[in-house]
Each structure stands twice: as structure tokens, then as C-alpha cells.
């Protein structure tokens, strides 16, 4: 089945890249794919598959840092286990602005060996991939910050509502106390007036007698 598999694989590659996969065609396809990259896993799968098919590699896998300063983890693998030990023919660091954001591990070519031109092509792909990975990570970080800011804004609004409610309750309590106090004073004053009136009436009657 191996010869049949290779023929089918070549047909699939021709369908994707044409009769021959030149370096410019691989870079063009990688560039188009990276323009629409919004997720690390999706980006890694498309990139690794494009490299494997374009350069006729036995396998390849890609690992990137979790976050901008997190640990390195595998995000995509084609024709190889994601976590298993491997001996790559070429490891391309994904470097952006002096920081390594991941690695692209490449297995041997199915026919022949990796040439200097292949290595130069993969280095260029690595630079493009590093930029895309950094952009996706930055976008994810900004989205996370926006979510946190939205949550904090909701908490502040809820806290302000609680403060306003507490102030309103305190004002009502003061108003009730004032109202009740004034009412009691009025009742007491009326009682005093009545008492004084009664006393004056009794005194007047006593004088008349």
C-alpha cells in the first residue's frame, strides 16, 4: 500500500499547490492562511499541514508558549504524536521581537533531504508564524482584559447602587425620626396646653366661689 499512498499523497499535494510546490507558493499559502488566524490551535494546524504538504515532510509539529510568558506546549501535529519523543531533522524557533514564542519541529522529507533552500524557507515561515502567534496572543490578552474591565464595571455599578440604596434608607430613617420626634413634641405641647387650660379653669372657678 505504500506506493499507492504516495501517489494519492502526491495528487493531494498537486491539488493544493499545483504540479510543483515552489518556495514562493508555500509562502503565499502560509501568508494567506496567517491573515485569517484568530485561534492558536487553528493557526497551528493549518501551518503545520501546509508545511508538511508543501515540502513533502514525513511529519511536523508546532509548539507555542501559553500566553506571552507561559510554558511551551504543543498546539498542532501532523503524522506524529503531539507529546511523544521525536528526533526532528530541523527545529525552527518562532522568534518575534527577540522573544521565542514557540518552535516548529520538522521531520525528514519523504524523498531526499532538507536543503539549504528548504531551511531558509522554513525560517521565513517561522518568522511569519511568530508574528501571527504574537498577534493572536495579544488579541486574546486584550479580550481577556476587556472582559475583566467589563466585570469590574459591573461590580462598581452594583457597589454604587448599594451605596445609593443605603443612603436612601438612611435618609428615610432620619426623616422618620424627625417626623416621629416632631409629632411627639407636638402631642406633648398639646397635652401641656390642655393641662394649663384645665388648671386655669379650676382656678377661675375657685375664685368665683
PDB file of C-alpha atoms in Angstrom:
ATOM      1  CA  UNK A   1       0.000   0.000   0.000  1.00  0.00           C
ATOM      2  CA  UNK A   2       2.959   2.368   0.379  1.00  0.00           C
ATOM      3  CA  UNK A   3       3.335   3.206  -3.344  1.00  0.00           C
ATOM      4  CA  UNK A   4      -0.417   3.763  -3.613  1.00  0.00           C
ATOM      5  CA  UNK A   5      -0.389   6.013  -0.559  1.00  0.00           C
ATOM      6  CA  UNK A   6       2.472   8.069  -2.027  1.00  0.00           C
ATOM      7  CA  UNK A   7       0.647   8.510  -5.347  1.00  0.00           C
ATOM      8  CA  UNK A   8      -2.506   9.618  -3.581  1.00  0.00           C
ATOM      9  CA  UNK A   9      -0.469  11.956  -1.401  1.00  0.00           C
ATOM     10  CA  UNK A  10       1.226  13.496  -4.448  1.00  0.00           C
ATOM     11  CA  UNK A  11      -2.154  14.017  -6.105  1.00  0.00           C
ATOM     12  CA  UNK A  12      -3.461  15.718  -2.994  1.00  0.00           C
ATOM     13  CA  UNK A  13      -0.392  17.940  -2.869  1.00  0.00           C
ATOM     14  CA  UNK A  14      -0.771  18.858  -6.542  1.00  0.00           C
ATOM     15  CA  UNK A  15      -4.405  19.700  -5.898  1.00  0.00           C
ATOM     16  CA  UNK A  16      -3.324  22.069  -3.118  1.00  0.00           C
ATOM     17  CA  UNK A  17      -0.118  23.530  -4.573  1.00  0.00           C
ATOM     18  CA  UNK A  18      -0.186  22.671  -8.269  1.00  0.00           C
ATOM     19  CA  UNK A  19       2.247  20.454 -10.126  1.00  0.00           C
ATOM     20  CA  UNK A  20       5.229  21.678  -8.080  1.00  0.00           C
ATOM     21  CA  UNK A  21       5.328  23.361  -4.695  1.00  0.00           C
ATOM     22  CA  UNK A  22       7.843  26.157  -5.033  1.00  0.00           C
ATOM     23  CA  UNK A  23       9.002  28.197  -2.073  1.00  0.00           C
ATOM     24  CA  UNK A  24       7.032  31.236  -3.211  1.00  0.00           C
ATOM     25  CA  UNK A  25       3.840  29.170  -3.442  1.00  0.00           C
ATOM     26  CA  UNK A  26       4.343  27.809   0.062  1.00  0.00           C
ATOM     27  CA  UNK A  27       4.969  31.309   1.407  1.00  0.00           C
ATOM     28  CA  UNK A  28       1.945  32.660  -0.432  1.00  0.00           C
ATOM     29  CA  UNK A  29      -0.296  29.970   1.027  1.00  0.00           C
ATOM     30  CA  UNK A  30       1.164  30.455   4.507  1.00  0.00           C
ATOM     31  CA  UNK A  31       0.646  34.221   4.239  1.00  0.00           C
ATOM     32  CA  UNK A  32      -2.991  33.826   3.168  1.00  0.00           C
ATOM     33  CA  UNK A  33      -3.597  31.362   5.972  1.00  0.00           C
ATOM     34  CA  UNK A  34      -1.983  33.555   8.635  1.00  0.00           C
ATOM     35  CA  UNK A  35      -4.036  36.596   7.635  1.00  0.00           C
ATOM     36  CA  UNK A  36      -7.199  34.896   8.896  1.00  0.00           C
ATOM     37  CA  UNK A  37      -5.608  33.393  12.025  1.00  0.00           C
ATOM     38  CA  UNK A  38      -7.684  34.094  15.124  1.00  0.00           C
ATOM     39  CA  UNK A  39      -7.017  30.993  17.209  1.00  0.00           C
ATOM     40  CA  UNK A  40      -3.680  29.376  18.141  1.00  0.00           C
ATOM     41  CA  UNK A  41      -4.832  25.783  17.558  1.00  0.00           C
ATOM     42  CA  UNK A  42      -6.427  26.594  14.199  1.00  0.00           C
ATOM     43  CA  UNK A  43      -3.365  28.581  13.165  1.00  0.00           C
ATOM     44  CA  UNK A  44      -1.013  25.770  14.183  1.00  0.00           C
ATOM     45  CA  UNK A  45      -2.965  23.019  12.416  1.00  0.00           C
ATOM     46  CA  UNK A  46      -3.153  24.943   9.145  1.00  0.00           C
ATOM     47  CA  UNK A  47       0.500  25.990   9.294  1.00  0.00           C
ATOM     48  CA  UNK A  48       1.858  22.533  10.087  1.00  0.00           C
ATOM     49  CA  UNK A  49      -0.283  20.859   7.434  1.00  0.00           C
ATOM     50  CA  UNK A  50       0.785  23.424   4.850  1.00  0.00           C
ATOM     51  CA  UNK A  51       4.475  22.871   5.654  1.00  0.00           C
ATOM     52  CA  UNK A  52       4.149  19.074   5.576  1.00  0.00           C
ATOM     53  CA  UNK A  53       2.292  19.067   2.267  1.00  0.00           C
ATOM     54  CA  UNK A  54       4.333  21.837   0.662  1.00  0.00           C
ATOM     55  CA  UNK A  55       7.770  20.380   1.495  1.00  0.00           C
ATOM     56  CA  UNK A  56       6.717  16.702   1.468  1.00  0.00           C
ATOM     57  CA  UNK A  57       7.805  16.133   5.050  1.00  0.00           C
ATOM     58  CA  UNK A  58       7.248  12.893   6.933  1.00  0.00           C
ATOM     59  CA  UNK A  59       5.818  14.857   9.861  1.00  0.00           C
ATOM     60  CA  UNK A  60       5.862  18.188  11.641  1.00  0.00           C
ATOM     61  CA  UNK A  61       4.517  19.682  14.818  1.00  0.00           C
ATOM     62  CA  UNK A  62       4.311  23.124  16.349  1.00  0.00           C
ATOM     63  CA  UNK A  63       4.555  24.256  19.963  1.00  0.00           C
ATOM     64  CA  UNK A  64       3.974  27.730  21.356  1.00  0.00           C
ATOM     65  CA  UNK A  65       4.004  29.411  24.738  1.00  0.00           C
ATOM     66  CA  UNK A  66       0.757  29.572  26.684  1.00  0.00           C
ATOM     67  CA  UNK A  67       0.277  33.322  26.918  1.00  0.00           C
ATOM     68  CA  UNK A  68       3.126  35.665  26.204  1.00  0.00           C
ATOM     69  CA  UNK A  69       5.319  34.313  29.007  1.00  0.00           C
ATOM     70  CA  UNK A  70       3.756  30.922  29.716  1.00  0.00           C
ATOM     71  CA  UNK A  71       5.184  27.403  29.272  1.00  0.00           C
ATOM     72  CA  UNK A  72       5.672  25.852  25.837  1.00  0.00           C
ATOM     73  CA  UNK A  73       3.027  23.335  24.766  1.00  0.00           C
ATOM     74  CA  UNK A  74       2.215  21.518  21.527  1.00  0.00           C
ATOM     75  CA  UNK A  75      -0.692  23.042  19.619  1.00  0.00           C
ATOM     76  CA  UNK A  76      -0.567  21.121  16.336  1.00  0.00           C
ATOM     77  CA  UNK A  77       0.942  17.916  14.945  1.00  0.00           C
ATOM     78  CA  UNK A  78       0.653  16.161  11.573  1.00  0.00           C
ATOM     79  CA  UNK A  79       1.611  12.495  11.176  1.00  0.00           C
ATOM     80  CA  UNK A  80       3.245  12.439  14.602  1.00  0.00           C
ATOM     81  CA  UNK A  81       2.090  12.188  18.195  1.00  0.00           C
ATOM     82  CA  UNK A  82       1.634  15.549  19.885  1.00  0.00           C
ATOM     83  CA  UNK A  83       3.539  14.607  23.052  1.00  0.00           C
ATOM     84  CA  UNK A  84       5.705  11.651  22.022  1.00  0.00           C
ATOM     85  CA  UNK A  85       9.512  11.881  21.826  1.00  0.00           C
ATOM     86  CA  UNK A  86      10.840  12.641  18.356  1.00  0.00           C
ATOM     87  CA  UNK A  87      14.152  13.374  16.671  1.00  0.00           C
ATOM     88  CA  UNK A  88      13.467  16.205  14.222  1.00  0.00           C
ATOM     89  CA  UNK A  89      15.669  16.912  11.254  1.00  0.00           C
ATOM     90  CA  UNK A  90      15.136  20.634  11.776  1.00  0.00           C
ATOM     91  CA  UNK A  91      13.835  22.773  14.633  1.00  0.00           C
ATOM     92  CA  UNK A  92      12.767  26.273  13.624  1.00  0.00           C
ATOM     93  CA  UNK A  93      12.397  28.745  16.526  1.00  0.00           C
ATOM     94  CA  UNK A  94       9.451  31.120  16.240  1.00  0.00           C
ATOM     95  CA  UNK A  95      11.033  34.436  17.202  1.00  0.00           C
ATOM     96  CA  UNK A  96       9.236  37.760  17.366  1.00  0.00           C
ATOM     97  CA  UNK A  97      10.957  40.967  18.530  1.00  0.00           C
ATOM     98  CA  UNK A  98      13.764  38.976  20.088  1.00  0.00           C
ATOM     99  CA  UNK A  99      11.449  36.667  22.066  1.00  0.00           C
ATOM    100  CA  UNK A 100      10.933  32.989  21.265  1.00  0.00           C
ATOM    101  CA  UNK A 101       7.194  32.285  21.242  1.00  0.00           C
ATOM    102  CA  UNK A 102       7.440  28.665  20.089  1.00  0.00           C
ATOM    103  CA  UNK A 103       9.077  26.074  17.858  1.00  0.00           C
ATOM    104  CA  UNK A 104       8.336  24.309  14.583  1.00  0.00           C
ATOM    105  CA  UNK A 105       9.747  20.776  14.558  1.00  0.00           C
ATOM    106  CA  UNK A 106      10.177  19.211  11.139  1.00  0.00           C
ATOM    107  CA  UNK A 107      10.752  15.560  10.320  1.00  0.00           C
ATOM    108  CA  UNK A 108      12.686  14.310   7.295  1.00  0.00           C
ATOM    109  CA  UNK A 109      11.494  14.720   3.738  1.00  0.00           C
ATOM    110  CA  UNK A 110       9.828  11.698   2.189  1.00  0.00           C
ATOM    111  CA  UNK A 111      12.187  11.920  -0.762  1.00  0.00           C
ATOM    112  CA  UNK A 112      15.682  13.263  -0.280  1.00  0.00           C
ATOM    113  CA  UNK A 113      16.948  15.559   2.450  1.00  0.00           C
ATOM    114  CA  UNK A 114      16.152  19.051   3.585  1.00  0.00           C
ATOM    115  CA  UNK A 115      18.161  21.515   1.552  1.00  0.00           C
ATOM    116  CA  UNK A 116      19.506  24.931   2.487  1.00  0.00           C
ATOM    117  CA  UNK A 117      16.665  26.418   0.453  1.00  0.00           C
ATOM    118  CA  UNK A 118      14.160  24.389   2.500  1.00  0.00           C
ATOM    119  CA  UNK A 119      15.760  25.601   5.726  1.00  0.00           C
ATOM    120  CA  UNK A 120      15.669  29.211   4.537  1.00  0.00           C
ATOM    121  CA  UNK A 121      12.029  28.789   3.546  1.00  0.00           C
ATOM    122  CA  UNK A 122      11.120  27.294   6.926  1.00  0.00           C
ATOM    123  CA  UNK A 123      12.972  30.101   8.716  1.00  0.00           C
ATOM    124  CA  UNK A 124      10.883  32.650   6.809  1.00  0.00           C
ATOM    125  CA  UNK A 125       7.725  30.694   7.627  1.00  0.00           C
ATOM    126  CA  UNK A 126       8.826  30.670  11.266  1.00  0.00           C
ATOM    127  CA  UNK A 127       9.132  34.473  11.314  1.00  0.00           C
ATOM    128  CA  UNK A 128       5.669  34.854   9.814  1.00  0.00           C
ATOM    129  CA  UNK A 129       4.217  32.311  12.223  1.00  0.00           C
ATOM    130  CA  UNK A 130       5.843  34.038  15.211  1.00  0.00           C
ATOM    131  CA  UNK A 131       4.235  37.345  14.235  1.00  0.00           C
ATOM    132  CA  UNK A 132       0.845  35.666  13.826  1.00  0.00           C
ATOM    133  CA  UNK A 133       1.175  33.846  17.164  1.00  0.00           C
ATOM    134  CA  UNK A 134       2.094  37.096  18.930  1.00  0.00           C
ATOM    135  CA  UNK A 135      -0.871  38.877  17.353  1.00  0.00           C
ATOM    136  CA  UNK A 136      -3.281  36.109  18.361  1.00  0.00           C
ATOM    137  CA  UNK A 137      -1.903  36.069  21.914  1.00  0.00           C
ATOM    138  CA  UNK A 138      -2.118  39.857  22.141  1.00  0.00           C
ATOM    139  CA  UNK A 139      -5.695  39.794  20.848  1.00  0.00           C
ATOM    140  CA  UNK A 140      -6.639  37.109  23.385  1.00  0.00           C
ATOM    141  CA  UNK A 141      -4.993  39.100  26.185  1.00  0.00           C
ATOM    142  CA  UNK A 142      -6.817  42.279  25.173  1.00  0.00           C
ATOM    143  CA  UNK A 143     -10.124  40.405  25.024  1.00  0.00           C
ATOM    144  CA  UNK A 144      -9.453  38.989  28.485  1.00  0.00           C
ATOM    145  CA  UNK A 145      -8.684  42.471  29.807  1.00  0.00           C
ATOM    146  CA  UNK A 146     -11.865  43.836  28.244  1.00  0.00           C
ATOM    147  CA  UNK A 147     -13.872  41.067  29.900  1.00  0.00           C
ATOM    148  CA  UNK A 148     -12.230  41.850  33.251  1.00  0.00           C
ATOM    149  CA  UNK A 149     -12.865  45.571  32.792  1.00  0.00           C
ATOM    150  CA  UNK A 150     -16.498  44.849  31.973  1.00  0.00           C
ATOM    151  CA  UNK A 151     -16.801  42.673  35.067  1.00  0.00           C
ATOM    152  CA  UNK A 152     -15.169  45.382  37.208  1.00  0.00           C
ATOM    153  CA  UNK A 153     -17.510  47.998  35.743  1.00  0.00           C
ATOM    154  CA  UNK A 154     -20.496  45.824  36.660  1.00  0.00           C
ATOM    155  CA  UNK A 155     -19.155  45.359  40.172  1.00  0.00           C
ATOM    156  CA  UNK A 156     -18.608  49.127  40.542  1.00  0.00           C
ATOM    157  CA  UNK A 157     -22.120  49.818  39.275  1.00  0.00           C
ATOM    158  CA  UNK A 158     -23.553  47.285  41.726  1.00  0.00           C
ATOM    159  CA  UNK A 159     -21.487  48.793  44.552  1.00  0.00           C
ATOM    160  CA  UNK A 160     -22.673  52.287  43.658  1.00  0.00           C
ATOM    161  CA  UNK A 161     -26.275  51.075  43.636  1.00  0.00           C
ATOM    162  CA  UNK A 162     -25.782  49.552  47.068  1.00  0.00           C
ATOM    163  CA  UNK A 163     -24.304  52.818  48.364  1.00  0.00           C
ATOM    164  CA  UNK A 164     -27.181  54.840  46.881  1.00  0.00           C
ATOM    165  CA  UNK A 165     -29.704  52.417  48.347  1.00  0.00           C
ATOM    166  CA  UNK A 166     -28.022  52.628  51.755  1.00  0.00           C
ATOM    167  CA  UNK A 167     -28.047  56.423  51.570  1.00  0.00           C
ATOM    168  CA  UNK A 168     -31.733  56.440  50.671  1.00  0.00           C
ATOM    169  CA  UNK A 169     -32.521  54.097  53.564  1.00  0.00           C
ATOM    170  CA  UNK A 170     -30.554  56.309  55.944  1.00  0.00           C
ATOM    171  CA  UNK A 171     -32.362  59.404  54.703  1.00  0.00           C
ATOM    172  CA  UNK A 172     -35.737  57.704  55.190  1.00  0.00           C
ATOM    173  CA  UNK A 173     -34.702  56.697  58.709  1.00  0.00           C
ATOM    174  CA  UNK A 174     -33.682  60.251  59.544  1.00  0.00           C
ATOM    175  CA  UNK A 175     -36.929  61.581  58.069  1.00  0.00           C
ATOM    176  CA  UNK A 176     -38.930  59.082  60.136  1.00  0.00           C
ATOM    177  CA  UNK A 177     -37.000  60.026  63.268  1.00  0.00           C
ATOM    178  CA  UNK A 178     -37.546  63.718  62.596  1.00  0.00           C
ATOM    179  CA  UNK A 179     -41.209  63.168  61.831  1.00  0.00           C
ATOM    180  CA  UNK A 180     -41.757  60.968  64.866  1.00  0.00           C
ATOM    181  CA  UNK A 181     -39.825  63.361  67.129  1.00  0.00           C
ATOM    182  CA  UNK A 182     -41.725  66.444  65.949  1.00  0.00           C
ATOM    183  CA  UNK A 183     -45.007  64.581  66.248  1.00  0.00           C
ATOM    184  CA  UNK A 184     -44.208  63.580  69.814  1.00  0.00           C
ATOM    185  CA  UNK A 185     -43.235  67.139  70.654  1.00  0.00           C
ATOM    186  CA  UNK A 186     -46.488  68.465  69.190  1.00  0.00           C
ATOM    187  CA  UNK A 187     -48.535  65.911  71.150  1.00  0.00           C
ATOM    188  CA  UNK A 188     -46.661  66.801  74.326  1.00  0.00           C
ATOM    189  CA  UNK A 189     -47.207  70.522  73.699  1.00  0.00           C
ATOM    190  CA  UNK A 190     -50.911  69.986  73.125  1.00  0.00           C
ATOM    191  CA  UNK A 191     -51.121  67.989  76.332  1.00  0.00           C
ATOM    192  CA  UNK A 192     -49.363  70.786  78.224  1.00  0.00           C
ATOM    193  CA  UNK A 193     -51.679  73.392  76.754  1.00  0.00           C
ATOM    194  CA  UNK A 194     -54.720  71.349  77.746  1.00  0.00           C
ATOM    195  CA  UNK A 195     -53.334  70.827  81.209  1.00  0.00           C
ATOM    196  CA  UNK A 196     -52.664  74.538  81.610  1.00  0.00           C
ATOM    197  CA  UNK A 197     -56.132  75.339  80.337  1.00  0.00           C
ATOM    198  CA  UNK A 198     -57.733  72.955  82.788  1.00  0.00           C
ATOM    199  CA  UNK A 199     -55.706  74.392  85.647  1.00  0.00           C
ATOM    200  CA  UNK A 200     -56.727  77.920  84.736  1.00  0.00           C
ATOM    201  CA  UNK A 201     -60.374  76.869  84.550  1.00  0.00           C
ATOM    202  CA  UNK A 202     -60.206  75.340  88.007  1.00  0.00           C
ATOM    203  CA  UNK A 203     -58.514  78.428  89.414  1.00  0.00           C
ATOM    204  CA  UNK A 204     -61.146  80.653  87.857  1.00  0.00           C
ATOM    205  CA  UNK A 205     -63.950  78.568  89.314  1.00  0.00           C
ATOM    206  CA  UNK A 206     -62.322  78.636  92.696  1.00  0.00           C
ATOM    207  CA  UNK A 207     -62.175  82.429  92.596  1.00  0.00           C
ATOM    208  CA  UNK A 208     -65.804  82.670  91.577  1.00  0.00           C
ATOM    209  CA  UNK A 209     -66.809  80.572  94.560  1.00  0.00           C
TER     210      UNK A 209
END
